[in-house]
XYZ file of C-alpha atoms in Angstrom:
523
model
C 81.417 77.500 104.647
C 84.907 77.792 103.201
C 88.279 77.971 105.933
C 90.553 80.467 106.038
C 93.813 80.347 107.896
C 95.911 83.369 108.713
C 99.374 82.421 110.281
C 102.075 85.312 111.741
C 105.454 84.662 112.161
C 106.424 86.516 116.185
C 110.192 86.768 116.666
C 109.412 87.542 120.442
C 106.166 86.202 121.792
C 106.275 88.428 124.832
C 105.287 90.761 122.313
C 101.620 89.403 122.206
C 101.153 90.239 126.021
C 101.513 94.041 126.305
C 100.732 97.240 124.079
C 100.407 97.817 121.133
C 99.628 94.177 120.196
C 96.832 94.033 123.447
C 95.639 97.650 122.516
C 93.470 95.685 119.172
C 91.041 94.285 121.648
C 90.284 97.393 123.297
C 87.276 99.161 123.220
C 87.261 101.904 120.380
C 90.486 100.643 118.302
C 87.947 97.815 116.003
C 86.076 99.035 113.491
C 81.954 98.649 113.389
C 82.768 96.112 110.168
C 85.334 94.267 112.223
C 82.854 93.836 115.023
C 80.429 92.564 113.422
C 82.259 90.398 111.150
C 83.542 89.135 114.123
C 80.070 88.083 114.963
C 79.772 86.072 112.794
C 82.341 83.926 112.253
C 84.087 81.184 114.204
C 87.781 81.634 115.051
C 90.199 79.570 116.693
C 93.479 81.428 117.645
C 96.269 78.690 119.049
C 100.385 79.457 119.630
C 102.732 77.237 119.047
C 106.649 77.206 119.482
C 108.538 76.956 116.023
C 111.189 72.974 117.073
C 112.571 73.399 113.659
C 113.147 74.565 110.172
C 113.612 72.581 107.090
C 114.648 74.561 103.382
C 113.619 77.636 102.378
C 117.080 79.749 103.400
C 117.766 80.263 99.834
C 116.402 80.219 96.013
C 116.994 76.764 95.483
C 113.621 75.829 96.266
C 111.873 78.978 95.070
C 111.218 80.492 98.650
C 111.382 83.929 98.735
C 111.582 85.930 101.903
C 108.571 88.589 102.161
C 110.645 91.235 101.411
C 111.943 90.157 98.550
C 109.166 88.717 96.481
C 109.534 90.286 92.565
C 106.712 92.123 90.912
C 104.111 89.749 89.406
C 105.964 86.919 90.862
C 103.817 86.740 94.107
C 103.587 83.365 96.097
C 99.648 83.477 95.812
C 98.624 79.921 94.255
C 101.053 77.920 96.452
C 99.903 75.464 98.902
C 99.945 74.814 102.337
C 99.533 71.494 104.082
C 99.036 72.137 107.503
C 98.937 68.435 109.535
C 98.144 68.727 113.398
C 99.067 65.769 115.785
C 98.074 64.893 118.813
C 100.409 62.524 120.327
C 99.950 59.962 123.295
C 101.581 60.439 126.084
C 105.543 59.101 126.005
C 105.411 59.288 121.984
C 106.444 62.623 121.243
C 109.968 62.197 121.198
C 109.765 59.412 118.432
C 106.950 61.296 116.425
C 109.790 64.267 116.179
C 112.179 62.186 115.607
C 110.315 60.849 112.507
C 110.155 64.352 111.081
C 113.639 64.829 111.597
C 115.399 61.566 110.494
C 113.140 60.365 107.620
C 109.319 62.313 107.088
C 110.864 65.879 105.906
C 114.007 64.439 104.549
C 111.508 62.265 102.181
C 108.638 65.324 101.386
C 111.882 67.432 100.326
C 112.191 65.043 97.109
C 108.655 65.909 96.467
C 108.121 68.060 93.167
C 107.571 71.360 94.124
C 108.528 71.247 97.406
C 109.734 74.712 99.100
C 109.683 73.769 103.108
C 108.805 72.620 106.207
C 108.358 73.849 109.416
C 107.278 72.011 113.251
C 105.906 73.313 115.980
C 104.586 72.328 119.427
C 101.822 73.674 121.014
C 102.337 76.896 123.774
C 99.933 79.263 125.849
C 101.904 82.514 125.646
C 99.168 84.114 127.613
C 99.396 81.914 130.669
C 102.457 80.930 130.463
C 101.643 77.053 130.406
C 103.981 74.966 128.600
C 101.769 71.566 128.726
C 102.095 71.384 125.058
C 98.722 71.095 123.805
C 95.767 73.883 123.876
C 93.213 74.010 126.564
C 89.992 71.555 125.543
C 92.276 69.978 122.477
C 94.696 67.533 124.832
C 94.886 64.716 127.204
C 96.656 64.788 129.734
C 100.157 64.100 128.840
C 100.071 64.770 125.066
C 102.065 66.635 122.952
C 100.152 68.863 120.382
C 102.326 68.959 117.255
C 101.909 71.200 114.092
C 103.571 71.088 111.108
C 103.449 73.030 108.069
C 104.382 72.501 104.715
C 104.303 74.941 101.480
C 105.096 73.993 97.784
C 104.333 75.608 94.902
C 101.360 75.727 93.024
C 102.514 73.163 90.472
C 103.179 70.091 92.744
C 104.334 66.499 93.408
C 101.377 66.017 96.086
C 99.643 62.970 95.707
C 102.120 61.731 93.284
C 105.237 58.788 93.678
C 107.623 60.819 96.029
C 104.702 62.052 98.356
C 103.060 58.278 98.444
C 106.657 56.995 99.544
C 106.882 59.366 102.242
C 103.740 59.038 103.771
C 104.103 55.341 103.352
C 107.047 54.023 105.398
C 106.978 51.969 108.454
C 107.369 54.760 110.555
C 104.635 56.846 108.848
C 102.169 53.741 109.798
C 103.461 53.712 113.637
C 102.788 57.545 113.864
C 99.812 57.811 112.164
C 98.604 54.085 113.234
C 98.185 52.502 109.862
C 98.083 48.637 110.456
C 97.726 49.487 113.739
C 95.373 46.339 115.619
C 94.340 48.900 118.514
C 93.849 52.892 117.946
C 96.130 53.150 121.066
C 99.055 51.652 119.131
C 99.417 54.960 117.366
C 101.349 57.064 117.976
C 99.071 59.941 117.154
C 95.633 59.755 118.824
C 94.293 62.539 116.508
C 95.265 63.758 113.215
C 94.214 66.511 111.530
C 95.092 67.330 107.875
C 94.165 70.620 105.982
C 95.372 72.410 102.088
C 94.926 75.918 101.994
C 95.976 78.091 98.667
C 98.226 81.385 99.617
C 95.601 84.173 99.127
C 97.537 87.127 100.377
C 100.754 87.925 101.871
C 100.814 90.631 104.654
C 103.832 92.794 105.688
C 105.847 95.039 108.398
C 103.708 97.987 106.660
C 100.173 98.137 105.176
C 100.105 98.508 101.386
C 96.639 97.203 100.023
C 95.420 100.312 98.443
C 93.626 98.378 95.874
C 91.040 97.145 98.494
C 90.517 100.787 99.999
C 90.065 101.488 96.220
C 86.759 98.619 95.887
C 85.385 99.819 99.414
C 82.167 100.762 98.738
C 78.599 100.520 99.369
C 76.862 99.731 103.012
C 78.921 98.745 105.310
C 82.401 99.983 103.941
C 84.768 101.667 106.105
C 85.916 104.683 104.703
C 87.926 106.009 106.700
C 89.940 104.036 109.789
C 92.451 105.436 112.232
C 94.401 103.195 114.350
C 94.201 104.739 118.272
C 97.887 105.929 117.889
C 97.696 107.670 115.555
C 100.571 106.415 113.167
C 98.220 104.293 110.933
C 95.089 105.991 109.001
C 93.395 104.311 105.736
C 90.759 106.008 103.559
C 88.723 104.348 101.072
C 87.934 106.049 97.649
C 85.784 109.535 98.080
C 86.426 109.326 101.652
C 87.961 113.033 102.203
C 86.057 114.382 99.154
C 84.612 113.536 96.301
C 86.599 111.709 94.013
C 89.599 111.607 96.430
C 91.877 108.861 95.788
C 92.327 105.680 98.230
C 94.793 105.591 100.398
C 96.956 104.486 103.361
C 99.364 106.424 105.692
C 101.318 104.701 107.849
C 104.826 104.189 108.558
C 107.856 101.812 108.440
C 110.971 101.337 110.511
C 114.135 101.722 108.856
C 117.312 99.643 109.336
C 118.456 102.009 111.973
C 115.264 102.085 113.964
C 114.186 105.536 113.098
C 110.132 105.550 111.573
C 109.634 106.701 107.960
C 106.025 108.073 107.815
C 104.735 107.361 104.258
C 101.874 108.174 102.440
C 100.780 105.119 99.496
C 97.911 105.970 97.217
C 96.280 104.760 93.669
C 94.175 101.545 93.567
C 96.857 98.956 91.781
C 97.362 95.925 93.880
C 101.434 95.015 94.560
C 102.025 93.960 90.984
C 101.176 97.605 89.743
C 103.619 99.787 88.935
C 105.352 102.408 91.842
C 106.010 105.783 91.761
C 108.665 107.264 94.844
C 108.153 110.836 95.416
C 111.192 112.585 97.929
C 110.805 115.967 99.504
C 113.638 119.070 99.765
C 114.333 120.138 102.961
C 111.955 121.324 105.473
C 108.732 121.040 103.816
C 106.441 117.688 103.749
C 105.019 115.451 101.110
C 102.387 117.811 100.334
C 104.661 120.005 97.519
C 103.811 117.287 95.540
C 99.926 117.110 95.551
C 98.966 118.604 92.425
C 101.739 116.564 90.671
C 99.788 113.436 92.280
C 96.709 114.842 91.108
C 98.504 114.793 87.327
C 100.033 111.682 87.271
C 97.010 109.510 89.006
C 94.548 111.641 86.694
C 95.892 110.533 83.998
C 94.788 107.415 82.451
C 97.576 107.036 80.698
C 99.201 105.495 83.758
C 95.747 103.914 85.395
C 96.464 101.525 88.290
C 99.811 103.378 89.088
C 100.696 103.800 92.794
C 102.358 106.751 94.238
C 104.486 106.532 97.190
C 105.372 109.574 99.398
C 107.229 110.070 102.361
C 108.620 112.391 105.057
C 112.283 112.747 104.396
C 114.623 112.641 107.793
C 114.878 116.390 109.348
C 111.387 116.925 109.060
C 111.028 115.716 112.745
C 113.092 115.398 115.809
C 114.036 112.087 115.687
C 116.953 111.700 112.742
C 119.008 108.444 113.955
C 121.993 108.152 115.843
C 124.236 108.039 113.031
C 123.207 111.302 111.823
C 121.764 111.811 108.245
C 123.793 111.791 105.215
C 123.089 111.528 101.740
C 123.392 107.309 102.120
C 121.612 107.331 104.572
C 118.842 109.235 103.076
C 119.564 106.405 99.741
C 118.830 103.376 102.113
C 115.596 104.923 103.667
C 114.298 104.657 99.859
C 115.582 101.269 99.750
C 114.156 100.188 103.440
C 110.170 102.042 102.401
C 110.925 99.741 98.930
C 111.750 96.362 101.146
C 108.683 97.035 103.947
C 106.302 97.268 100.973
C 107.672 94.269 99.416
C 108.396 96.337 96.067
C 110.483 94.389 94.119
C 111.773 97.475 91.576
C 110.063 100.530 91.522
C 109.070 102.258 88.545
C 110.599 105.351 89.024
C 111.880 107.786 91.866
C 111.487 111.045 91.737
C 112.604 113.825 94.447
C 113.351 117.806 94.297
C 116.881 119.704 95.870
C 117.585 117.091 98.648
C 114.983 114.821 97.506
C 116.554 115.435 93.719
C 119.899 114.423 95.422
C 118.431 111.265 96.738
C 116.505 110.002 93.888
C 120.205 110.428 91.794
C 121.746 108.426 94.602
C 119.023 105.680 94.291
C 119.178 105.343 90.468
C 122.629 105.276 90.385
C 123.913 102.893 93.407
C 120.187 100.385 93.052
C 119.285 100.226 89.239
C 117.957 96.867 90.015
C 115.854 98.616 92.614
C 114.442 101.343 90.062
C 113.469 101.147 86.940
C 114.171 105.285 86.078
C 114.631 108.294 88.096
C 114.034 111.988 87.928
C 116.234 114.424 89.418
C 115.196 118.085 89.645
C 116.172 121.257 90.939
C 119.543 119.569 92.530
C 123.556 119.292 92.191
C 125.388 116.175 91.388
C 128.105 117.683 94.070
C 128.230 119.464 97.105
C 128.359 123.063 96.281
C 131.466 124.810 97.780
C 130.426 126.755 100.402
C 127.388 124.787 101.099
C 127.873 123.893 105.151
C 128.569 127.659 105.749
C 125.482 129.179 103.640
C 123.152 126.449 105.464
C 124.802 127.580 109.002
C 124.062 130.929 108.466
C 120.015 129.804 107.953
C 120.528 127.446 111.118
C 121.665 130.444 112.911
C 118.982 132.410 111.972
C 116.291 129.710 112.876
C 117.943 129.694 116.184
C 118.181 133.569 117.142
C 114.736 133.554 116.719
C 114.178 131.574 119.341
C 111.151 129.746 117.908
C 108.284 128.439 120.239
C 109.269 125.074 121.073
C 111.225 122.704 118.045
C 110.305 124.494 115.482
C 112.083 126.511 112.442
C 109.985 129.872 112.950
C 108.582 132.497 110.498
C 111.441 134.642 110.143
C 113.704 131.931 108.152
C 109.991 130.175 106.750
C 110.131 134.175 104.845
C 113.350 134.244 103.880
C 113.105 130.683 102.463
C 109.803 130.840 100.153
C 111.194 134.080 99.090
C 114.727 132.361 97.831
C 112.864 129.438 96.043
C 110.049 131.177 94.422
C 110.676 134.188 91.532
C 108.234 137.218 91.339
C 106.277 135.549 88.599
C 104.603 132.982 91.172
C 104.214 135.368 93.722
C 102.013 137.324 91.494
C 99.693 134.267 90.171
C 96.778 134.505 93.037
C 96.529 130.803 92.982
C 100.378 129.975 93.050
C 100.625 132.531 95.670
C 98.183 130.239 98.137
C 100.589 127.255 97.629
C 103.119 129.205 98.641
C 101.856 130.399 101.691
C 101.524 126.508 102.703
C 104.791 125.853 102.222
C 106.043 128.637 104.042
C 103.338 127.281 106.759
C 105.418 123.726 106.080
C 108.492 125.070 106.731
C 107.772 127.488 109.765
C 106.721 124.730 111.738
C 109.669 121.738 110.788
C 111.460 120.537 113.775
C 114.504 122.880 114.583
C 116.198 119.865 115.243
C 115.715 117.799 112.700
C 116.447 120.567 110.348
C 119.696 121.043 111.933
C 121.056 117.298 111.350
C 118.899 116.435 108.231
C 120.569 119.640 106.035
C 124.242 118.320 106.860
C 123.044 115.229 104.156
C 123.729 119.024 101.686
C 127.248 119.457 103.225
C 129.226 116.609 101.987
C 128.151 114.146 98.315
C 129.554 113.728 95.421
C 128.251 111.635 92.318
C 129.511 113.233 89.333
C 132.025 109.880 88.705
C 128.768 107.367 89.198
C 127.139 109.025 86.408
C 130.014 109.008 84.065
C 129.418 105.221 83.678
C 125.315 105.275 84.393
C 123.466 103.133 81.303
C 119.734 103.083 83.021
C 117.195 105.135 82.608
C 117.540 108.943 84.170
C 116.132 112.179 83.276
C 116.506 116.033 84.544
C 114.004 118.936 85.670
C 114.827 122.322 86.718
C 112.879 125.672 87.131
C 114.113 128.325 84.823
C 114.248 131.097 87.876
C 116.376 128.970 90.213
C 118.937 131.105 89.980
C 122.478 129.329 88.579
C 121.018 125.166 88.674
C 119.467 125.436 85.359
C 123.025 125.561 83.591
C 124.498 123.341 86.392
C 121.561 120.455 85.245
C 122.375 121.206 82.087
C 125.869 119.635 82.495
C 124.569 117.217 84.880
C 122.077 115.809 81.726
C 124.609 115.957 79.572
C 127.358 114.016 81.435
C 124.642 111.160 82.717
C 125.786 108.536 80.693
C 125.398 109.006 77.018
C 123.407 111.945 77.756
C 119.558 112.061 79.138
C 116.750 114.659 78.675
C 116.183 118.031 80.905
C 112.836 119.557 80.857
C 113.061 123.600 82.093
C 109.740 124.631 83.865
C 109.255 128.219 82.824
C 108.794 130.863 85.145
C 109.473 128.356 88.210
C 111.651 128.313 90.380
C 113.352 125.619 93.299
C 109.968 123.599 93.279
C 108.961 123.574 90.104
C 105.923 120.796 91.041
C 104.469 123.434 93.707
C 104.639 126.397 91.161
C 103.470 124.373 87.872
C 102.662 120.799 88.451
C 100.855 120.618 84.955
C 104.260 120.448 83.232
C 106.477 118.558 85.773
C 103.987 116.241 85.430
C 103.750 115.956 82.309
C 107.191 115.216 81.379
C 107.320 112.986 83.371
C 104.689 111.191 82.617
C 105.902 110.937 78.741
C 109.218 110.324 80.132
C 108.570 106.897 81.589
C 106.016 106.167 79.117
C 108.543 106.638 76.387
């Protein structure tokens, strides 16, 4: 029966005694597969205290944090040699003194070595700090774990790792030579290799799975008891619907980024960043999803959405700017341990914030697409917004939300007659007006002041990556202002004009945003 070992790092282990960590074991929150998988396996689930840390703080030995692991440059295929001790009682201090003084300083010369870490053995849930596990210790031992990871390619077994384990010391620890077992220093020893199978993060990402689940006993759809987590296999909403996960990550200021990650590529498969305008969700962008995953000229793509600060309450402390709105990209790119996105691609605010990301992180993005937006702040800008806030609020909404009366005037300012006469663009339309009726007063408020005050016309002066322009032909005077914007990116870069669209171009006629797109970053 093959061994698996699953290890988490805990900055606080206080966490592991209260909600949500203790909500997993209650009744309703496992699935039916987890249960019975659960059945029928063996698990063993120990603590231990981290004593101390040996390499890995930097790239000298090829250890990269989670977050910063590069596409297709995974740590899967590296090995981990976990060795647990139990020591006699009085020895401990000498067996860590051995891993300080000469055993790690010795493996470190090994080929291939990245680091080392010891523990000792704790009982967060009881609070017992005996140092070994119940049923594994003597009284008056020290349980002692220590882990060690190389890379795939390795000195193990070879002259550095034979000298290390060879010394002296080695044979009093381990009791080598040793005329009586009770000599050693170690009464039991137990030494395992695993092979790095999968890395997990501060956000769920593994679309690729949800993507495979099927057949009897596949979960199709999963919803964690908050609320804040959902997954959904492939078909699971309807037939032919794409797998997906919706979930949500903290950004560096402690507000949560809700984010939607679909397709069925694994982490080395290309990313696509969608960003919102104001006041609407990620759903403007479904049949442009619908487009781009359909297409099999980008099979195994992933497409990443999220809700963009102002759509809720809760905007930060700091209030929202259009940095601020930059770094969330950054911080969703980080969580999900994505290296360098493919492209980003946003409309009006989101427009704004895709620019900002392709021009201040090119390492972070491969290409952008900016539509329906201004390189600058428009003069006038905080006093035309005002007078919508001030509208919003005379209506006096029910509860925290925008209302109808400025959800009207809105859908009728972004989209021209032409759409409101298609029958089927019309419907669309009527959800985002239903999108933008019921955003958070609030966060409307402080997320539209990110509109007030930006300016990147001198960034793109300079910019040599990879940026392109969209713009619908009815929005009023931005299709000659992204005219100028293409023209002064760099050396110049493409603009595509939707006809007959207007501010959201991808709502109106996804077909075509799509595909330029799509031949954009293909080209």
């Amino acid at each position: 029966m093959p061994e698996w070992m699953a290890m988490y790092d805990i900055t606080d282990v206080q966490e592991l005694v209260k909600p949500p960590y203790t909500t997993l074991r209650e009744p309703g929150t496992k699935t039916q597969r987890e249960t019975d998988t659960m059945a029928r396996i063996s698990v063993g689930r120990y603590f231990f205290d981290l004593v101390r840390g040996w390499g890995g703080r930097g790239e000298d030995k090829g250890l990269r944090v989670q977050e910063k692991v590069e596409d297709g440059q995974s740590e899967e295929g590296n090995v981990l040699v976990s060795v647990n001790l139990l020591t006699r009682e009085g020895k401990s201090d000498d067996v860590k003194a051995w891993y300080e003084r000469e055993h790690i300083p010795l493996l470190s010369k090994v080929p291939g070595w990245k680091r080392s870490r010891l523990f000792l053995a704790s009982d967060v849930e009881t609070g017992d700090a005996r140092g070994s596990h119940r049923g594994r210790g003597r009284e008056g031992e020290t349980e002692f774990l220590a882990l060690h990871e190389y890379a795939a390619l390795n000195g193990l077994g070879g002259k550095e790792f034979l000298e290390a384990v060879g010394t002296e010391w080695s044979g009093r620890v381990m009791g080598r030579g040793a005329t009586k077992p009770e000599d050693a220093h170690a009464r039991e020893v137990v030494r395992r290799e695993y092979e790095l199978y999968y890395t997990f993060g501060p956000a769920p990402r593994d679309v690729a799975t949800l993507a495979g689940a099927q057949g009897e006993g596949a979960v199709r759809r999963w919803e964690y008891s908050s609320g804040k987590t959902r997954t959904f296999a492939k078909g699971a909403l309807a037939k032919g619907s794409r797998a997906a996960v919706e979930s949500y990550v903290t950004a560096r200021d402690g507000v949560e980024i809700e984010y939607r990650l679909e397709g069925k590529g694994g982490d080395e498969a290309p990313l696509m960043v969608l960003s919102n305008s104001v006041l609407v969700t990620w759903a403007i962008w479904d049949g442009f999803v619908d487009e781009v995953l359909g297409d099999e000229r980008l099979e195994g793509w992933r497409v990443l959405r999220y809700q963009t600060r102002g759509r809720y309450k809760e905007i930060g402390k700091e209030g929202v700017t259009l940095d601020v709105l930059t770094n969330d990209v950054i911080d969703l790119l980080d969580t999900l341990t994505v290296n360098r996105a493919a492209a980003v691609v946003g409309v009006s605010l989101g427009g704004a914030t895709a620019l900002s990301v392709g021009l201040k992180y090119p390492e972070r993005v491969a290409a952008f697409v900016s539509c329906d937006t201004n390189a600058k702040s428009p003069a006038g800008n905080e006093k035309v917004w005002g007078e919508r806030i001030a509208m919003a609020e005379k209506e006096g909404a029910d509860g925290d939300r925008v209302g109808k009366e400025l959800a009207e005037a809105t859908v009728r300012r972004w989209f021209p007659n032409e759409s409101w006469a298609n029958g089927e663009v019309r419907e669309r339309i009527e959800t985002v007006r239903k999108m933008v009726e019921e955003n958070s007063l609030t966060g409307f408020k402080e997320g539209v002041k990110a509109l007030f005050e930006y300016d990147l016309e001198e960034m793109m002066k300079g910019y040599q990556g990879k940026g392109a322009f969209v713009v619908g032909e009815k929005d009023g005077k931005l299709p000659a202002g992204m005219k100028a914007m293409a023209e002064s990116l760099g050396n110049g870069a493409p603009l595509k004009m939707i006809p007959g669209a207007g501010h959201l171009p991808m709502v109106e006629r996804p077909y075509d945003v799509a595909d330029f797109v799509k031949k954009f970053l293909k080209n």
